PDB file of C-alpha atoms in Angstrom:
ATOM      1  CA  MET A   1     121.701  83.510 116.165  1.00  0.00           C
ATOM      2  CA  LEU A   2     119.860  86.462 114.639  1.00  0.00           C
ATOM      3  CA  PRO A   3     117.884  84.458 111.998  1.00  0.00           C
ATOM      4  CA  VAL A   4     116.194  82.572 114.852  1.00  0.00           C
ATOM      5  CA  ARG A   5     114.924  85.785 116.416  1.00  0.00           C
ATOM      6  CA  HIS A   6     111.449  85.543 114.860  1.00  0.00           C
ATOM      7  CA  ARG A   7     110.827  81.978 116.091  1.00  0.00           C
ATOM      8  CA  ALA A   8     112.399  82.361 119.552  1.00  0.00           C
ATOM      9  CA  PRO A   9     112.842  86.036 120.377  1.00  0.00           C
ATOM     10  CA  LEU A  10     113.438  85.713 124.076  1.00  0.00           C
ATOM     11  CA  ALA A  11     116.107  82.980 123.715  1.00  0.00           C
ATOM     12  CA  THR A  12     117.842  85.001 121.029  1.00  0.00           C
ATOM     13  CA  MET A  13     117.736  88.061 123.223  1.00  0.00           C
ATOM     14  CA  ALA A  14     119.272  86.141 126.132  1.00  0.00           C
ATOM     15  CA  ALA A  15     121.992  84.706 123.858  1.00  0.00           C
ATOM     16  CA  THR A  16     122.933  88.081 122.401  1.00  0.00           C
ATOM     17  CA  THR A  17     122.930  89.716 125.816  1.00  0.00           C
ATOM     18  CA  ALA A  18     125.208  86.936 127.154  1.00  0.00           C
ATOM     19  CA  CYS A  19     127.572  87.421 124.174  1.00  0.00           C
ATOM     20  CA  GLY A  20     127.592  91.191 124.851  1.00  0.00           C
ATOM     21  CA  ALA A  21     128.279  90.594 128.479  1.00  0.00           C
ATOM     22  CA  LEU A  22     131.314  88.450 127.639  1.00  0.00           C
ATOM     23  CA  VAL A  23     132.973  91.271 125.685  1.00  0.00           C
ATOM     24  CA  PRO A  24     134.253  93.375 128.652  1.00  0.00           C
ATOM     25  CA  PRO A  25     136.089  90.494 130.348  1.00  0.00           C
ATOM     26  CA  SER A  26     138.026  89.997 127.157  1.00  0.00           C
ATOM     27  CA  GLY A  27     139.346  93.561 127.434  1.00  0.00           C
ATOM     28  CA  LEU A  28     137.183  95.156 124.754  1.00  0.00           C
ATOM     29  CA  LEU A  29     134.906  98.157 125.318  1.00  0.00           C
ATOM     30  CA  LEU A  30     131.259  97.955 124.482  1.00  0.00           C
ATOM     31  CA  SER A  31     130.683  99.680 121.153  1.00  0.00           C
ATOM     32  CA  PRO A  32     127.518 100.087 119.074  1.00  0.00           C
ATOM     33  CA  LEU A  33     128.796  97.332 116.714  1.00  0.00           C
ATOM     34  CA  ILE A  34     129.086  94.904 119.571  1.00  0.00           C
ATOM     35  CA  VAL A  35     125.697  95.848 121.009  1.00  0.00           C
ATOM     36  CA  ALA A  36     124.006  95.768 117.537  1.00  0.00           C
ATOM     37  CA  PRO A  37     122.750  92.122 117.887  1.00  0.00           C
ATOM     38  CA  ALA A  38     121.227  92.963 121.273  1.00  0.00           C
ATOM     39  CA  MET A  39     119.528  95.942 119.667  1.00  0.00           C
ATOM     40  CA  ILE A  40     118.213  93.907 116.778  1.00  0.00           C
ATOM     41  CA  THR A  41     116.789  91.234 119.108  1.00  0.00           C
ATOM     42  CA  ALA A  42     115.300  93.896 121.465  1.00  0.00           C
ATOM     43  CA  TYR A  43     113.508  95.405 118.449  1.00  0.00           C
ATOM     44  CA  SER A  44     112.316  91.948 117.183  1.00  0.00           C
ATOM     45  CA  TYR A  45     111.178  91.026 120.771  1.00  0.00           C
ATOM     46  CA  ALA A  46     109.208  94.265 121.122  1.00  0.00           C
ATOM     47  CA  LEU A  47     107.534  93.557 117.747  1.00  0.00           C
ATOM     48  CA  THR A  48     106.469  90.009 118.566  1.00  0.00           C
ATOM     49  CA  VAL A  49     105.407  90.194 122.234  1.00  0.00           C
ATOM     50  CA  ARG A  50     101.966  91.752 122.964  1.00  0.00           C
ATOM     51  CA  ASN A  51     102.482  92.247 126.671  1.00  0.00           C
ATOM     52  CA  GLU A  52     103.956  95.733 127.211  1.00  0.00           C
ATOM     53  CA  ARG A  53     105.204  95.024 130.720  1.00  0.00           C
ATOM     54  CA  ARG A  54     107.061  91.910 129.619  1.00  0.00           C
ATOM     55  CA  VAL A  55     108.774  93.876 126.813  1.00  0.00           C
ATOM     56  CA  VAL A  56     109.773  96.720 129.103  1.00  0.00           C
ATOM     57  CA  GLY A  57     111.172  94.351 131.767  1.00  0.00           C
ATOM     58  CA  THR A  58     113.112  92.214 129.323  1.00  0.00           C
ATOM     59  CA  VAL A  59     114.655  95.143 127.455  1.00  0.00           C
ATOM     60  CA  LEU A  60     115.586  96.882 130.731  1.00  0.00           C
ATOM     61  CA  LEU A  61     117.112  93.699 131.998  1.00  0.00           C
ATOM     62  CA  THR A  62     119.155  93.365 128.752  1.00  0.00           C
ATOM     63  CA  SER A  63     120.518  96.941 129.077  1.00  0.00           C
ATOM     64  CA  ALA A  64     121.211  96.559 132.779  1.00  0.00           C
ATOM     65  CA  ALA A  65     123.062  93.223 132.176  1.00  0.00           C
ATOM     66  CA  LEU A  66     125.279  94.877 129.508  1.00  0.00           C
ATOM     67  CA  LEU A  67     126.012  97.782 131.808  1.00  0.00           C
ATOM     68  CA  VAL A  68     126.659  95.656 134.954  1.00  0.00           C
ATOM     69  CA  ALA A  69     128.832  93.218 133.025  1.00  0.00           C
ATOM     70  CA  SER A  70     131.128  95.933 131.784  1.00  0.00           C
ATOM     71  CA  LEU A  71     131.545  97.932 134.981  1.00  0.00           C
ATOM     72  CA  PRO A  72     133.916  95.725 137.022  1.00  0.00           C
ATOM     73  CA  PHE A  73     136.439  95.459 134.180  1.00  0.00           C
ATOM     74  CA  LEU A  74     136.682  99.186 133.354  1.00  0.00           C
ATOM     75  CA  GLY A  75     138.280 100.495 136.527  1.00  0.00           C
ATOM     76  CA  ALA A  76     138.350 104.308 136.757  1.00  0.00           C
ATOM     77  CA  LEU A  77     136.119 105.791 134.129  1.00  0.00           C
ATOM     78  CA  SER A  78     136.468 109.267 132.677  1.00  0.00           C
ATOM     79  CA  TRP A  79     133.290 111.166 131.944  1.00  0.00           C
ATOM     80  CA  GLN A  80     133.631 110.497 128.247  1.00  0.00           C
ATOM     81  CA  GLU A  81     133.956 106.785 128.752  1.00  0.00           C
ATOM     82  CA  ALA A  82     131.064 106.719 131.201  1.00  0.00           C
ATOM     83  CA  SER A  83     128.782 108.667 128.876  1.00  0.00           C
ATOM     84  CA  ARG A  84     129.810 106.432 125.993  1.00  0.00           C
ATOM     85  CA  LEU A  85     129.131 103.326 127.983  1.00  0.00           C
ATOM     86  CA  GLY A  86     125.721 104.675 129.187  1.00  0.00           C
ATOM     87  CA  SER A  87     124.741 105.589 125.622  1.00  0.00           C
ATOM     88  CA  VAL A  88     125.818 102.194 124.259  1.00  0.00           C
ATOM     89  CA  THR A  89     123.939 100.319 126.888  1.00  0.00           C
ATOM     90  CA  ALA A  90     120.836 102.473 126.232  1.00  0.00           C
ATOM     91  CA  PHE A  91     120.823 101.371 122.588  1.00  0.00           C
ATOM     92  CA  PRO A  92     118.793  98.232 123.306  1.00  0.00           C
ATOM     93  CA  LEU A  93     116.300 100.380 125.252  1.00  0.00           C
ATOM     94  CA  MET A  94     115.852 102.654 122.289  1.00  0.00           C
ATOM     95  CA  ALA A  95     115.464  99.693 119.907  1.00  0.00           C
ATOM     96  CA  GLY A  96     112.803  98.185 122.254  1.00  0.00           C
ATOM     97  CA  VAL A  97     110.938 101.472 122.395  1.00  0.00           C
ATOM     98  CA  LEU A  98     111.127 101.742 118.600  1.00  0.00           C
ATOM     99  CA  GLY A  99     109.903  98.162 118.203  1.00  0.00           C
ATOM    100  CA  HIS A 100     107.020  98.754 120.564  1.00  0.00           C
ATOM    101  CA  SER A 101     105.997 101.971 118.762  1.00  0.00           C
ATOM    102  CA  VAL A 102     106.087 100.173 115.406  1.00  0.00           C
ATOM    103  CA  GLN A 103     103.929  97.448 116.875  1.00  0.00           C
ATOM    104  CA  ASN A 104     101.405 100.011 118.089  1.00  0.00           C
ATOM    105  CA  ARG A 105     101.419 101.760 114.769  1.00  0.00           C
ATOM    106  CA  ARG A 106     100.729  98.506 112.968  1.00  0.00           C
ATOM    107  CA  ALA A 107      97.869  97.691 115.351  1.00  0.00           C
ATOM    108  CA  TYR A 108      96.438 101.207 114.840  1.00  0.00           C
ATOM    109  CA  LEU A 109      96.616 100.863 111.055  1.00  0.00           C
ATOM    110  CA  ALA A 110      95.012  97.385 111.232  1.00  0.00           C
ATOM    111  CA  ALA A 111      92.153  98.876 113.299  1.00  0.00           C
ATOM    112  CA  VAL A 112      91.709 101.818 110.938  1.00  0.00           C
ATOM    113  CA  GLU A 113      91.666  99.457 107.912  1.00  0.00           C
ATOM    114  CA  GLU A 114      89.083  97.217 109.637  1.00  0.00           C
ATOM    115  CA  ARG A 115      86.918 100.234 110.479  1.00  0.00           C
ATOM    116  CA  ALA A 116      87.151 101.406 106.864  1.00  0.00           C
ATOM    117  CA  ARG A 117      86.222  97.901 105.596  1.00  0.00           C
ATOM    118  CA  ARG A 118      83.194  97.843 107.877  1.00  0.00           C
ATOM    119  CA  ALA A 119      82.129 101.329 106.833  1.00  0.00           C
ATOM    120  CA  GLU A 120      82.360 100.331 103.182  1.00  0.00           C
ATOM    121  CA  GLN A 121      80.293  97.220 103.852  1.00  0.00           C
ATOM    122  CA  SER A 122      77.666  99.223 105.600  1.00  0.00           C
ATOM    123  CA  ARG A 123      77.599 101.760 102.794  1.00  0.00           C
ATOM    124  CA  ASP A 124      77.144  98.958 100.262  1.00  0.00           C
ATOM    125  CA  SER A 125      74.346  97.355 102.278  1.00  0.00           C
ATOM    126  CA  GLU A 126      72.647 100.704 102.695  1.00  0.00           C
ATOM    127  CA  ALA A 127      72.884 101.298  98.919  1.00  0.00           C
ATOM    128  CA  ARG A 128      71.419  97.823  98.246  1.00  0.00           C
ATOM    129  CA  ARG A 129      68.618  98.487 100.770  1.00  0.00           C
ATOM    130  CA  ARG A 130      67.786 101.842  99.125  1.00  0.00           C
ATOM    131  CA  VAL A 131      67.704 100.195  95.702  1.00  0.00           C
ATOM    132  CA  ALA A 132      65.387  97.506  96.944  1.00  0.00           C
ATOM    133  CA  GLU A 133      63.116 100.130  98.586  1.00  0.00           C
ATOM    134  CA  GLY A 134      62.977 102.077  95.322  1.00  0.00           C
ATOM    135  CA  ARG A 135      62.042  98.921  93.413  1.00  0.00           C
ATOM    136  CA  VAL A 136      59.323  98.104  95.864  1.00  0.00           C
ATOM    137  CA  ARG A 137      57.935 101.663  95.662  1.00  0.00           C
ATOM    138  CA  ILE A 138      57.945 101.534  91.866  1.00  0.00           C
ATOM    139  CA  ALA A 139      56.248  98.127  91.886  1.00  0.00           C
ATOM    140  CA  ARG A 140      53.644  99.444  94.284  1.00  0.00           C
ATOM    141  CA  GLU A 141      52.936 102.483  92.161  1.00  0.00           C
ATOM    142  CA  LEU A 142      52.747 100.371  89.008  1.00  0.00           C
ATOM    143  CA  HIS A 143      50.331  97.957  90.739  1.00  0.00           C
ATOM    144  CA  ASP A 144      48.164 100.872  91.885  1.00  0.00           C
ATOM    145  CA  LEU A 145      48.192 102.318  88.384  1.00  0.00           C
ATOM    146  CA  VAL A 146      47.300  99.090  86.634  1.00  0.00           C
ATOM    147  CA  ALA A 147      45.001  97.422  89.081  1.00  0.00           C
ATOM    148  CA  HIS A 148      43.013 100.299  90.505  1.00  0.00           C
ATOM    149  CA  HIS A 149      42.698 102.519  87.540  1.00  0.00           C
ATOM    150  CA  ARG A 150      39.739 102.109  85.209  1.00  0.00           C
ATOM    151  CA  LEU A 151      40.751 102.127  81.646  1.00  0.00           C
ATOM    152  CA  PRO A 152      38.442 104.395  79.573  1.00  0.00           C
ATOM    153  CA  HIS A 153      38.877 102.389  76.269  1.00  0.00           C
ATOM    154  CA  HIS A 154      37.929  99.060  77.665  1.00  0.00           C
ATOM    155  CA  PRO A 155      35.134  97.656  75.535  1.00  0.00           C
ATOM    156  CA  GLY A 156      32.069  96.964  77.566  1.00  0.00           C
ATOM    157  CA  GLY A 157      33.416  98.878  80.504  1.00  0.00           C
ATOM    158  CA  PRO A 158      31.315 101.395  82.425  1.00  0.00           C
ATOM    159  CA  ASP A 159      32.775 104.314  80.576  1.00  0.00           C
ATOM    160  CA  GLN A 160      32.091 102.827  77.138  1.00  0.00           C
ATOM    161  CA  ARG A 161      28.439 102.048  78.001  1.00  0.00           C
ATOM    162  CA  ASP A 162      27.899 105.603  79.157  1.00  0.00           C
ATOM    163  CA  GLN A 163      29.331 106.897  75.902  1.00  0.00           C
ATOM    164  CA  THR A 164      27.181 104.640  73.742  1.00  0.00           C
ATOM    165  CA  ARG A 165      23.993 105.836  75.477  1.00  0.00           C
ATOM    166  CA  ARG A 166      24.934 109.427  74.855  1.00  0.00           C
ATOM    167  CA  HIS A 167      26.194 108.986  71.288  1.00  0.00           C
ATOM    168  CA  PRO A 168      24.474 106.142  69.414  1.00  0.00           C
TER     169      PRO A 168
END
């Protein structure tokens, strides 16, 4: 039953809860070992389902079903047995809360990684933009230097003619 929990978590949770509810009529007490499949499916269900209310309702229903199924067959309970029964039926709740917190943590980490990826892309694009601006600035300065500057050693240029008049 448990290997199917990733493909059909709700059906697996219902089946494990039903199996756990069938334990008290057979004369056995609920123990953590008997409730373990319900805990595992509650954790898996909380990991896979995105709707928080649905997770809370389903896991609460699982714990309540285990508790209600075992009450009529127990008779008079001592405080020790009642506290043990309460803690054992709370195990699926704890597993559901743990699964939900793991899901939230994974979503947070995915968001942080996405934000870091976008920041790295923006840094890279900013660096490329600055390099391109630097190249344009250098090209502009080189153009100004070459195109707009009169070379004094150009034969027949205005500077050369002035020098030949002064120094024949």
